[in-house]
Amino acid sequence: MMYVSTRGKAAPAGFQEVLLAGLAPDGGLYMPQTWPELPSLPAQVPGPYAAAAAFVMAPFMGGNPGHDELFALVSDAYAGWSHPDTAPLTEIGRDLFLLELFHGPTAAFKDFAMQVLSRLMERALKRTGSRTTILGATSGDTGAAAVEAFRGRQDIELFILFPHGRISDVQRKQMTTAPEDNVHAIAVEGTFDDAQNIVKTLLGDEDFRTRHALSAINSINWARIVAQTVYYYTAAAKLGPGARPNFAVPTGNFGDIFAGFAALKMGLPTNRLVIATNENDILARTLETGRYEPRDVMPTDSPSMDIQISSNFERLLFEASGRDTSFVTGAMADLRRDGGFSIPPATLGPIRERFTAHRVTREEAGAAMNRLFQDTGIIVDPHTAVGLAAAQREQAREKGPTVVLSTAHPAKFPDAVKRATGREPEVPAALQRCLEGRERFEIMPNSATAIASYIDARVPRSGGAGGFI
Ligand SMILES: *Cc1c(COP(=O)(O)O)cnc(C)c1O
């Protein structure tokens, strides 16, 4: 399996290179050259979730690691989940299901990819005797999952950038209470988009990237998407043969829902992919108008979706345009130069055929959360509530089972939950621990140069082949 860049100017790369580099050297995102065919899980899978994971992920890795080694690796990765079913599916209404993705160590779905990614990376570095510096921007949950997955790992320094004052206290503490020296949490005076821009700038600086053997762990890293396709398969398998579910996905950076699209491309019978956005509704506007145009980011109750530059959307543009790399390159240049780009009808058509987008306000999400709580006693987190409200809107027009991806545990967002339901969610033991630790982080200006010097001062020259093996 080889990978190509959405911008067409990078040499095809194997999985190991894609894993460690994150972003392609031409600034594009890596995509598999062809899609493996995988319409469903075979009858003997699902057994344990890890068996499904190894089965779905193996074709993307081209034998390195091979299926059996991968199975051992993912079994270890998912051993820390607090629910025996790993990704349980719960019926909450007529044809309506919650796919619970918050039973991992940091109580958000990001653990599914990050626990696998850290093990794949450590394995790759060991084999080549090299080290890496990992740089990530986070709207909250990615950083927490990354700190948990990478703390104390050898040959890896982790720098996590988060928007200062724009994430919940629990999210911040999950990133800042790890005592390990290889973890560096940085509060950037700006938004998530600013933090993500710094990461992209530094990854695009060839000298800096090589000096530090830089890797990216944001959802632009293909390995994360692959890990997230698995639960679309296990959910569909639980609904039984012949089910053609709709998936409603609370969306920010378009990574999680793109994993669903990947499953669809591999042949998993899927009806509609429902993009659920909060007031930061760039994707809903884009689907409606054909014009992709970021606006200012507005803080909401679902901070992990307070994003206006939805990086993985580039992957969908690539697919929907028939892999037209000059269109994608032009669109991204227009975005930088003019602050937006237009999607021609021939590309917008295929997107609308598969995706619906619903914008859900804070009030609507709160009302959906409260109604579910009154009806069933179940409390969902504010991101899931956005997905739930979108799913209910979609159900008014689309038949069949609808699966809402429940992306975080409500205890990560106690204030918003209390406002909507009058209840304080119970805090799982893992979260409780981090709420008590001592915090350690740096507040820094929104400046790639400042962050680069900070990293330079803290990381000795990274040896070895680093990010480009
Ligand atoms: C990251 C996150 C999202 C958005 O996922 P994307 O892959 O960025 O679209 C939604 N909900 C929660 C709780 C998250 O942490």
PDB file of C-alpha atoms and ligand atoms in Angstrom, residues 108-110 139 141-142 171 219 228 250-257 304-305 307 381 383 407-408 413, ligand 1:
ATOM      1  CA  ALA A 108     -12.794  11.024  24.565  1.00  0.00           C
ATOM      2  CA  PHE A 109     -12.688   9.208  21.225  1.00  0.00           C
ATOM      3  CA  LYS A 110      -9.195  10.576  20.507  1.00  0.00           C
ATOM      4  CA  SER A 139      -8.826  21.977  20.787  1.00  0.00           C
ATOM      5  CA  ASP A 141      -9.124  16.294  23.628  1.00  0.00           C
ATOM      6  CA  THR A 142      -6.347  15.442  21.161  1.00  0.00           C
ATOM      7  CA  GLN A 171      -9.190  19.250  29.369  1.00  0.00           C
ATOM      8  CA  SER A 219      -5.848  14.168  12.612  1.00  0.00           C
ATOM      9  CA  GLN A 228     -11.022   5.472  13.599  1.00  0.00           C
ATOM     10  CA  PRO A 250     -19.893  15.827  15.836  1.00  0.00           C
ATOM     11  CA  THR A 251     -17.318  17.449  13.592  1.00  0.00           C
ATOM     12  CA  GLY A 252     -14.470  19.906  13.914  1.00  0.00           C
ATOM     13  CA  ASN A 253     -11.367  19.013  11.956  1.00  0.00           C
ATOM     14  CA  PHE A 254     -13.307  16.514   9.780  1.00  0.00           C
ATOM     15  CA  GLY A 255     -11.086  13.618  10.900  1.00  0.00           C
ATOM     16  CA  ASP A 256     -13.625  11.394  12.609  1.00  0.00           C
ATOM     17  CA  ILE A 257     -16.258  11.729   9.910  1.00  0.00           C
ATOM     18  CA  SER A 304     -13.354  20.537  20.571  1.00  0.00           C
ATOM     19  CA  MET A 305     -15.416  21.634  17.585  1.00  0.00           C
ATOM     20  CA  ILE A 307     -12.718  25.161  14.522  1.00  0.00           C
ATOM     21  CA  ASP A 381     -21.515  15.381  26.627  1.00  0.00           C
ATOM     22  CA  HIS A 383     -20.333  17.444  21.572  1.00  0.00           C
ATOM     23  CA  THR A 407     -17.284  11.434  21.325  1.00  0.00           C
ATOM     24  CA  ALA A 408     -16.595  12.330  24.961  1.00  0.00           C
ATOM     25  CA  PHE A 413     -17.626  19.309  30.436  1.00  0.00           C
TER      26      PHE A 413
HETATM   27  C1  LIG B   1     -12.037  16.152  18.435  1.00  0.00           C
HETATM   28  C2  LIG B   1     -13.438  16.076  18.875  1.00  0.00           C
HETATM   29  C3  LIG B   1     -14.498  16.225  17.966  1.00  0.00           C
HETATM   30  C4  LIG B   1     -14.274  16.568  16.513  1.00  0.00           C
HETATM   31  O1  LIG B   1     -13.589  15.550  15.833  1.00  0.00           O
HETATM   32  P1  LIG B   1     -12.870  15.879  14.423  1.00  0.00           P
HETATM   33  O2  LIG B   1     -12.164  14.630  14.074  1.00  0.00           O
HETATM   34  O3  LIG B   1     -11.938  17.016  14.709  1.00  0.00           O
HETATM   35  O4  LIG B   1     -13.935  16.262  13.487  1.00  0.00           O
HETATM   36  C5  LIG B   1     -15.784  16.051  18.433  1.00  0.00           C
HETATM   37  N1  LIG B   1     -16.031  15.780  19.728  1.00  0.00           N
HETATM   38  C6  LIG B   1     -15.042  15.641  20.639  1.00  0.00           C
HETATM   39  C7  LIG B   1     -15.393  15.349  22.051  1.00  0.00           C
HETATM   40  C8  LIG B   1     -13.716  15.781  20.238  1.00  0.00           C
HETATM   41  O5  LIG B   1     -12.737  15.631  21.137  1.00  0.00           O
END
